Amino acid sequence: GTRIRGAFSTSGSNPKHSFRLFFRSEYGDTKLNYPLFGDDGTSTFDGFDLATFQNHSWSNPGNPGVNGLFVRDHFSRDTQLAMGHQGERGFYAHLYINGQYWGIYTPSERPEASYAASYFGGDKDDYDVIKSTGPATYTIEATDGDMDAWTELWKMATNGFASDEAYQLVQGNNPDGSRNTNFPMMVDVPNLIDYCLIPIFVGNRDGPLIANGASPNNWFGSRPRDGSHGFRFFVHDFEHSLLSVSENRTGPYVAGNPVTGGGLLKSSPWYIWQQLQQNENFRMQVADHVHRHFFNNGVLTTNACLDRFKA
């Protein structure tokens, strides 16, 4: 099955659309069994995306070819993979539909429940996946499972993480940092830190928050429903990146705040990140990640970024 992908890309004013492919019994085989994204990726798919370049492209009537690098999102996704996390793999391809050339596309993974099951184990029914809805409402929804665990995580963030007890509890730990299996793991802190460093570094103005920081956009997070691991987040559609070296995306932003920022339905990984900054141990952990990635040939050093960009 085929569907037009995205929100802005569905506009009739933009003639070049992205697509999603689905493998379902009503169409034929229920899976695609092929190593589409190489030896490092899964070889079993319920579907994948055929993404293209919407905003900084010749096909955008408001921005015809200006700043059309065609690597902004791809570079950001590859950065998350280079940090050692799972992420959306992709590659470049020429797309033809019934013999008509549509241009350059990036077939890409989509981090929904079947993706999570492929890389983290179990079945797709074992996962909650939360994502942003896009420009229609700029809120969030559960594309798989339900919102219960995310709601609990948001409540914990709203109550704050200044105490080490609260900081350890959100990770499923005792106050001393030892694991307690009676406590569900709510968030994967190392994943969250690296995920949030990426939009800061690339200056992304459209994920996980829109430019003014008032609403969520372009983010995915998944968590096993048994609480055996916390929410992990995945770079998705970071097309408004690498535009200005002076772009400041450090915040703070209001989205997710229960009083001034729309509460739960406007929340995102960024709200969790901001609330965790109350905790001194978390801030030190962030500093450790910055040292790892920005120094000593790390993923975000100049030469490493140039190599990834040129590739």
C-alpha positions as a Markdown table, in Angstrom:
| # | Residue | x | y | z |
|---|---|---|---|---|
| 1 | Gly | 0.0 | 0.0 | 0.0 |
| 2 | Thr | 1.1 | 3.6 | -0.7 |
| 3 | Arg | 0.2 | 6.8 | 1.1 |
| 4 | Ile | 1.4 | 10.4 | 0.9 |
| 5 | Arg | 3.7 | 11.0 | 3.9 |
| 6 | Gly | 3.9 | 14.1 | 6.1 |
| 7 | Ala | 1.8 | 17.2 | 6.7 |
| 8 | Phe | 3.2 | 20.1 | 4.7 |
| 9 | Ser | 4.3 | 17.7 | 1.9 |
| 10 | Thr | 0.6 | 16.8 | 1.3 |
| 11 | Ser | -0.2 | 20.4 | 0.2 |
| 12 | Gly | -1.5 | 20.8 | -3.3 |
| 13 | Ser | 0.8 | 23.8 | -3.7 |
| 14 | Asn | 3.8 | 21.5 | -3.5 |
| 15 | Pro | 3.8 | 19.1 | -6.4 |
| 16 | Lys | 6.6 | 16.8 | -5.1 |
| 17 | His | 5.3 | 14.5 | -2.3 |
| 18 | Ser | 6.9 | 12.1 | 0.1 |
| 19 | Phe | 5.4 | 8.6 | 0.4 |
| 20 | Arg | 5.0 | 5.8 | 2.9 |
| 21 | Leu | 4.9 | 2.1 | 1.9 |
| 22 | Phe | 3.0 | -0.5 | 3.8 |
| 23 | Phe | 3.2 | -4.3 | 3.6 |
| 24 | Arg | -0.1 | -5.8 | 4.7 |
| 25 | Ser | -2.1 | -9.0 | 4.1 |
| 26 | Glu | -4.8 | -7.1 | 2.1 |
| 27 | Tyr | -2.1 | -6.1 | -0.4 |
| 28 | Gly | 0.0 | -9.2 | -0.5 |
| 29 | Asp | 2.9 | -10.2 | 1.7 |
| 30 | Thr | 2.7 | -8.9 | 5.3 |
| 31 | Lys | 6.5 | -8.1 | 5.5 |
| 32 | Leu | 9.3 | -7.0 | 3.3 |
| 33 | Asn | 12.1 | -9.3 | 3.9 |
| 34 | Tyr | 15.2 | -7.6 | 2.5 |
| 35 | Pro | 18.2 | -5.8 | 4.0 |
| 36 | Leu | 17.2 | -2.5 | 2.5 |
| 37 | Phe | 19.4 | -0.4 | 4.7 |
| 38 | Gly | 22.5 | -2.6 | 4.7 |
| 39 | Asp | 24.1 | -5.1 | 7.0 |
| 40 | Asp | 23.7 | -2.8 | 10.1 |
| 41 | Gly | 19.9 | -2.5 | 9.7 |
| 42 | Thr | 17.0 | -4.9 | 10.1 |
| 43 | Ser | 16.0 | -7.1 | 7.1 |
| 44 | Thr | 12.3 | -7.3 | 8.1 |
| 45 | Phe | 9.9 | -4.4 | 7.5 |
| 46 | Asp | 6.2 | -3.6 | 8.0 |
| 47 | Gly | 6.8 | -0.5 | 6.0 |
| 48 | Phe | 9.2 | 2.4 | 5.3 |
| 49 | Asp | 9.2 | 5.9 | 4.0 |
| 50 | Leu | 10.2 | 7.4 | 0.7 |
| 51 | Ala | 11.1 | 10.9 | 2.0 |
| 52 | Thr | 12.1 | 13.8 | -0.2 |
| 53 | Phe | 13.1 | 17.4 | 0.3 |
| 54 | Gln | 10.1 | 19.6 | 0.8 |
| 55 | Asn | 11.0 | 23.0 | 2.3 |
| 56 | His | 14.4 | 23.8 | 0.8 |
| 57 | Ser | 13.8 | 22.6 | -2.7 |
| 58 | Trp | 12.9 | 23.7 | -6.2 |
| 59 | Ser | 9.4 | 22.2 | -5.6 |
| 60 | Asn | 8.5 | 24.5 | -2.8 |
| 61 | Pro | 6.8 | 27.6 | -4.3 |
| 62 | Gly | 7.8 | 29.8 | -1.4 |
| 63 | Asn | 11.4 | 28.6 | -1.4 |
| 64 | Pro | 12.4 | 27.5 | -5.0 |
| 65 | Gly | 15.8 | 25.9 | -4.6 |
| 66 | Val | 17.1 | 28.3 | -1.9 |
| 67 | Asn | 19.4 | 26.5 | 0.4 |
| 68 | Gly | 18.6 | 23.2 | -1.3 |
| 69 | Leu | 21.4 | 21.1 | 0.2 |
| 70 | Phe | 19.3 | 17.9 | 0.3 |
| 71 | Val | 21.4 | 16.6 | 3.2 |
| 72 | Arg | 20.0 | 18.4 | 6.3 |
| 73 | Asp | 17.8 | 15.7 | 7.7 |
| 74 | His | 20.0 | 12.8 | 6.5 |
| 75 | Phe | 23.1 | 14.4 | 8.2 |
| 76 | Ser | 21.1 | 14.8 | 11.5 |
| 77 | Arg | 19.9 | 11.2 | 11.4 |
| 78 | Asp | 23.3 | 9.8 | 10.6 |
| 79 | Thr | 24.7 | 11.8 | 13.5 |
| 80 | Gln | 22.4 | 9.9 | 15.9 |
| 81 | Leu | 23.6 | 6.6 | 14.5 |
| 82 | Ala | 27.2 | 7.7 | 14.8 |
| 83 | Met | 26.6 | 8.5 | 18.5 |
| 84 | Gly | 25.9 | 4.7 | 18.9 |
| 85 | His | 22.1 | 4.9 | 19.1 |
| 86 | Gln | 19.5 | 3.3 | 16.9 |
| 87 | Gly | 18.1 | 5.8 | 14.4 |
| 88 | Glu | 16.4 | 6.2 | 11.1 |
| 89 | Arg | 18.7 | 4.7 | 8.4 |
| 90 | Gly | 18.4 | 6.0 | 4.9 |
| 91 | Phe | 20.1 | 6.3 | 1.5 |
| 92 | Tyr | 19.7 | 8.3 | -1.7 |
| 93 | Ala | 17.8 | 6.9 | -4.6 |
| 94 | His | 16.2 | 8.1 | -7.9 |
| 95 | Leu | 12.4 | 7.4 | -7.8 |
| 96 | Tyr | 10.4 | 6.5 | -10.8 |
| 97 | Ile | 6.6 | 5.9 | -10.6 |
| 98 | Asn | 5.1 | 4.1 | -13.6 |
| 99 | Gly | 8.1 | 5.3 | -15.7 |
| 100 | Gln | 7.8 | 9.0 | -14.6 |
| 101 | Tyr | 10.9 | 10.4 | -13.0 |
| 102 | Trp | 10.1 | 12.0 | -9.6 |
| 103 | Gly | 13.7 | 12.9 | -8.6 |
| 104 | Ile | 16.0 | 12.3 | -5.7 |
| 105 | Tyr | 14.4 | 10.6 | -2.6 |
| 106 | Thr | 15.7 | 9.1 | 0.6 |
| 107 | Pro | 14.2 | 5.7 | 1.5 |
| 108 | Ser | 14.2 | 5.8 | 5.3 |
| 109 | Glu | 13.2 | 3.8 | 8.3 |
| 110 | Arg | 10.2 | 4.9 | 10.3 |
| 111 | Pro | 10.6 | 4.4 | 14.1 |
| 112 | Glu | 7.2 | 3.0 | 14.9 |
| 113 | Ala | 6.4 | -0.2 | 16.9 |
| 114 | Ser | 7.6 | -2.7 | 14.3 |
| 115 | Tyr | 10.9 | -0.8 | 14.1 |
| 116 | Ala | 11.3 | -1.0 | 17.9 |
| 117 | Ala | 10.6 | -4.7 | 17.9 |
| 118 | Ser | 13.2 | -5.3 | 15.1 |
| 119 | Tyr | 16.0 | -3.5 | 17.0 |
| 120 | Phe | 15.1 | -3.9 | 20.7 |
| 121 | Gly | 13.2 | -7.3 | 20.7 |
| 122 | Gly | 9.8 | -8.6 | 21.4 |
| 123 | Asp | 6.7 | -7.9 | 19.3 |
| 124 | Lys | 5.3 | -4.7 | 18.0 |
| 125 | Asp | 2.3 | -5.0 | 20.3 |
| 126 | Asp | 4.8 | -4.7 | 23.2 |
| 127 | Tyr | 5.6 | -1.0 | 22.5 |
| 128 | Asp | 4.1 | 2.4 | 23.0 |
| 129 | Val | 5.1 | 4.8 | 20.4 |
| 130 | Ile | 4.4 | 8.5 | 20.8 |
| 131 | Lys | 4.8 | 11.0 | 18.0 |
| 132 | Ser | 3.8 | 14.6 | 17.1 |
| 133 | Thr | 0.8 | 15.2 | 15.0 |
| 134 | Gly | 2.1 | 17.9 | 12.7 |
| 135 | Pro | 0.8 | 21.3 | 11.7 |
| 136 | Ala | -2.9 | 20.4 | 11.9 |
| 137 | Thr | -2.9 | 20.6 | 15.7 |
| 138 | Tyr | 0.8 | 20.6 | 16.8 |
| 139 | Thr | 0.0 | 18.1 | 19.5 |
| 140 | Ile | 1.1 | 14.5 | 20.2 |
| 141 | Glu | -0.6 | 11.1 | 19.9 |
| 142 | Ala | 0.1 | 7.4 | 20.4 |
| 143 | Thr | 0.6 | 5.8 | 17.0 |
| 144 | Asp | 1.1 | 2.5 | 18.7 |
| 145 | Gly | -0.1 | 1.4 | 22.2 |
| 146 | Asp | -1.4 | 4.3 | 24.4 |
| 147 | Met | -0.4 | 7.5 | 26.1 |
| 148 | Asp | -0.4 | 6.1 | 29.7 |
| 149 | Ala | 3.3 | 5.8 | 30.2 |
| 150 | Trp | 4.1 | 9.1 | 28.5 |
| 151 | Thr | 1.5 | 10.8 | 30.7 |
| 152 | Glu | 3.2 | 9.3 | 33.8 |
| 153 | Leu | 6.6 | 10.5 | 32.5 |
| 154 | Trp | 5.2 | 14.0 | 31.9 |
| 155 | Lys | 3.7 | 14.1 | 35.4 |
| 156 | Met | 7.0 | 13.1 | 36.9 |
| 157 | Ala | 8.7 | 15.8 | 34.9 |
| 158 | Thr | 6.1 | 18.4 | 36.0 |
| 159 | Asn | 6.8 | 17.4 | 39.6 |
| 160 | Gly | 10.5 | 18.0 | 39.0 |
| 161 | Phe | 13.8 | 16.2 | 39.2 |
| 162 | Ala | 15.8 | 18.4 | 41.6 |
| 163 | Ser | 16.2 | 15.5 | 44.1 |
| 164 | Asp | 18.4 | 12.6 | 43.3 |
| 165 | Glu | 15.6 | 10.3 | 44.4 |
| 166 | Ala | 13.3 | 11.7 | 41.7 |
| 167 | Tyr | 16.1 | 11.6 | 39.2 |
| 168 | Gln | 16.9 | 7.9 | 39.9 |
| 169 | Leu | 13.2 | 6.9 | 40.1 |
| 170 | Val | 12.5 | 8.1 | 36.5 |
| 171 | Gln | 15.3 | 5.7 | 35.5 |
| 172 | Gly | 13.8 | 2.8 | 37.5 |
| 173 | Asn | 16.4 | 3.0 | 40.2 |
| 174 | Asn | 16.7 | 3.2 | 43.9 |
| 175 | Pro | 18.0 | 6.5 | 45.3 |
| 176 | Asp | 21.5 | 5.1 | 45.3 |
| 177 | Gly | 21.3 | 4.5 | 41.6 |
| 178 | Ser | 21.0 | 0.7 | 41.8 |
| 179 | Arg | 18.3 | -0.9 | 39.6 |
| 180 | Asn | 15.0 | -1.8 | 41.2 |
| 181 | Thr | 12.8 | -4.0 | 39.0 |
| 182 | Asn | 9.7 | -2.9 | 41.0 |
| 183 | Phe | 10.2 | 0.6 | 39.4 |
| 184 | Pro | 9.4 | 0.9 | 35.7 |
| 185 | Met | 12.1 | 2.6 | 33.6 |
| 186 | Met | 10.5 | 5.7 | 32.2 |
| 187 | Val | 13.3 | 7.4 | 30.1 |
| 188 | Asp | 16.6 | 6.4 | 28.7 |
| 189 | Val | 18.7 | 9.3 | 29.9 |
| 190 | Pro | 21.8 | 8.7 | 27.7 |
| 191 | Asn | 19.6 | 8.5 | 24.6 |
| 192 | Leu | 17.7 | 11.7 | 25.6 |
| 193 | Ile | 20.9 | 13.6 | 26.2 |
| 194 | Asp | 22.4 | 12.7 | 22.8 |
| 195 | Tyr | 19.1 | 13.2 | 21.0 |
| 196 | Cys | 18.8 | 16.8 | 22.4 |
| 197 | Leu | 22.4 | 17.7 | 21.6 |
| 198 | Ile | 21.6 | 17.1 | 17.9 |
| 199 | Pro | 19.0 | 19.9 | 17.4 |
| 200 | Ile | 21.1 | 22.2 | 19.4 |
| 201 | Phe | 24.2 | 21.5 | 17.2 |
| 202 | Val | 22.4 | 21.6 | 13.8 |
| 203 | Gly | 20.2 | 24.5 | 14.8 |
| 204 | Asn | 17.0 | 22.6 | 13.9 |
| 205 | Arg | 13.9 | 24.9 | 14.0 |
| 206 | Asp | 11.3 | 22.2 | 13.4 |
| 207 | Gly | 11.9 | 19.4 | 15.8 |
| 208 | Pro | 11.3 | 18.3 | 18.5 |
| 209 | Leu | 9.7 | 21.8 | 18.8 |
| 210 | Ile | 8.6 | 24.4 | 16.2 |
| 211 | Ala | 10.7 | 27.5 | 15.8 |
| 212 | Asn | 9.1 | 29.5 | 18.6 |
| 213 | Gly | 9.2 | 26.6 | 21.0 |
| 214 | Ala | 5.5 | 26.7 | 21.7 |
| 215 | Ser | 4.5 | 23.3 | 20.2 |
| 216 | Pro | 6.0 | 19.9 | 19.5 |
| 217 | Asn | 6.8 | 18.7 | 15.9 |
| 218 | Asn | 8.7 | 16.0 | 14.2 |
| 219 | Trp | 9.5 | 13.6 | 17.0 |
| 220 | Phe | 9.1 | 9.9 | 17.7 |
| 221 | Gly | 9.6 | 8.1 | 21.0 |
| 222 | Ser | 9.1 | 4.4 | 21.9 |
| 223 | Arg | 9.1 | 2.4 | 25.1 |
| 224 | Pro | 8.4 | -1.3 | 25.9 |
| 225 | Arg | 5.1 | -1.4 | 27.7 |
| 226 | Asp | 6.6 | -3.7 | 30.5 |
| 227 | Gly | 8.8 | -0.9 | 31.7 |
| 228 | Ser | 12.0 | -2.9 | 31.0 |
| 229 | His | 13.5 | 0.2 | 29.3 |
| 230 | Gly | 12.7 | 3.9 | 29.2 |
| 231 | Phe | 11.5 | 6.0 | 26.3 |
| 232 | Arg | 14.1 | 6.3 | 23.5 |
| 233 | Phe | 13.9 | 9.1 | 21.0 |
| 234 | Phe | 14.7 | 9.2 | 17.3 |
| 235 | Val | 15.8 | 12.1 | 15.0 |
| 236 | His | 13.0 | 12.5 | 12.4 |
| 237 | Asp | 12.5 | 15.1 | 9.7 |
| 238 | Phe | 15.1 | 17.6 | 10.8 |
| 239 | Glu | 14.9 | 19.4 | 7.5 |
| 240 | His | 15.1 | 23.0 | 8.9 |
| 241 | Ser | 18.7 | 22.4 | 10.1 |
| 242 | Leu | 22.2 | 23.7 | 9.1 |
| 243 | Leu | 20.8 | 27.1 | 8.1 |
| 244 | Ser | 22.7 | 29.5 | 10.4 |
| 245 | Val | 25.8 | 29.1 | 12.6 |
| 246 | Ser | 24.2 | 31.7 | 15.0 |
| 247 | Glu | 21.0 | 29.7 | 15.5 |
| 248 | Asn | 20.4 | 29.2 | 19.3 |
| 249 | Arg | 18.1 | 26.3 | 20.1 |
| 250 | Thr | 19.1 | 25.8 | 23.8 |
| 251 | Gly | 15.8 | 27.2 | 25.1 |
| 252 | Pro | 14.2 | 27.2 | 27.6 |
| 253 | Tyr | 10.9 | 26.8 | 25.8 |
| 254 | Val | 7.3 | 26.7 | 27.1 |
| 255 | Ala | 5.9 | 23.7 | 25.3 |
| 256 | Gly | 4.7 | 21.1 | 27.7 |
| 257 | Asn | 4.5 | 23.4 | 30.7 |
| 258 | Pro | 1.2 | 22.7 | 32.5 |
| 259 | Val | 0.5 | 26.4 | 33.1 |
| 260 | Thr | 1.9 | 28.3 | 30.2 |
| 261 | Gly | 2.8 | 25.7 | 27.6 |
| 262 | Gly | -0.3 | 23.6 | 26.8 |
| 263 | Gly | 0.5 | 20.8 | 29.2 |
| 264 | Leu | 0.6 | 17.1 | 28.2 |
| 265 | Leu | -0.5 | 17.4 | 24.6 |
| 266 | Lys | 2.2 | 20.0 | 23.9 |
| 267 | Ser | 4.9 | 18.0 | 25.5 |
| 268 | Ser | 8.0 | 16.5 | 23.8 |
| 269 | Pro | 11.4 | 15.1 | 24.7 |
| 270 | Trp | 12.5 | 18.7 | 25.1 |
| 271 | Tyr | 10.2 | 19.2 | 28.1 |
| 272 | Ile | 11.7 | 16.2 | 29.8 |
| 273 | Trp | 15.2 | 17.4 | 29.0 |
| 274 | Gln | 14.5 | 20.9 | 30.4 |
| 275 | Gln | 13.0 | 19.5 | 33.6 |
| 276 | Leu | 15.9 | 17.1 | 34.2 |
| 277 | Gln | 18.3 | 20.1 | 34.1 |
| 278 | Gln | 17.1 | 20.8 | 37.7 |
| 279 | Asn | 19.3 | 17.9 | 38.8 |
| 280 | Glu | 23.0 | 18.4 | 39.3 |
| 281 | Asn | 23.9 | 14.8 | 38.5 |
| 282 | Phe | 22.0 | 15.1 | 35.2 |
| 283 | Arg | 23.9 | 18.3 | 34.3 |
| 284 | Met | 27.2 | 16.5 | 35.0 |
| 285 | Gln | 26.1 | 13.6 | 32.8 |
| 286 | Val | 25.3 | 16.1 | 30.0 |
| 287 | Ala | 28.7 | 17.6 | 30.4 |
| 288 | Asp | 30.3 | 14.1 | 30.1 |
| 289 | His | 28.4 | 13.6 | 26.8 |
| 290 | Val | 29.5 | 17.0 | 25.5 |
| 291 | His | 33.1 | 16.2 | 26.3 |
| 292 | Arg | 32.7 | 12.8 | 24.5 |
| 293 | His | 31.2 | 14.2 | 21.3 |
| 294 | Phe | 32.8 | 17.6 | 20.9 |
| 295 | Phe | 36.4 | 16.8 | 21.8 |
| 296 | Asn | 39.1 | 14.2 | 20.9 |
| 297 | Asn | 37.8 | 13.2 | 17.5 |
| 298 | Gly | 34.2 | 12.8 | 18.8 |
| 299 | Val | 31.1 | 12.6 | 16.6 |
| 300 | Leu | 30.5 | 16.4 | 16.7 |
| 301 | Thr | 34.1 | 17.6 | 16.1 |
| 302 | Thr | 34.7 | 19.4 | 12.9 |
| 303 | Asn | 36.5 | 16.7 | 10.9 |
| 304 | Ala | 34.0 | 14.0 | 11.9 |
| 305 | Cys | 31.1 | 16.2 | 10.8 |
| 306 | Leu | 32.8 | 17.1 | 7.5 |
| 307 | Asp | 33.4 | 13.4 | 6.8 |
| 308 | Arg | 29.8 | 12.6 | 7.6 |
| 309 | Phe | 28.5 | 15.5 | 5.5 |
| 310 | Lys | 30.7 | 14.6 | 2.5 |
| 311 | Ala | 29.7 | 11.0 | 2.7 |
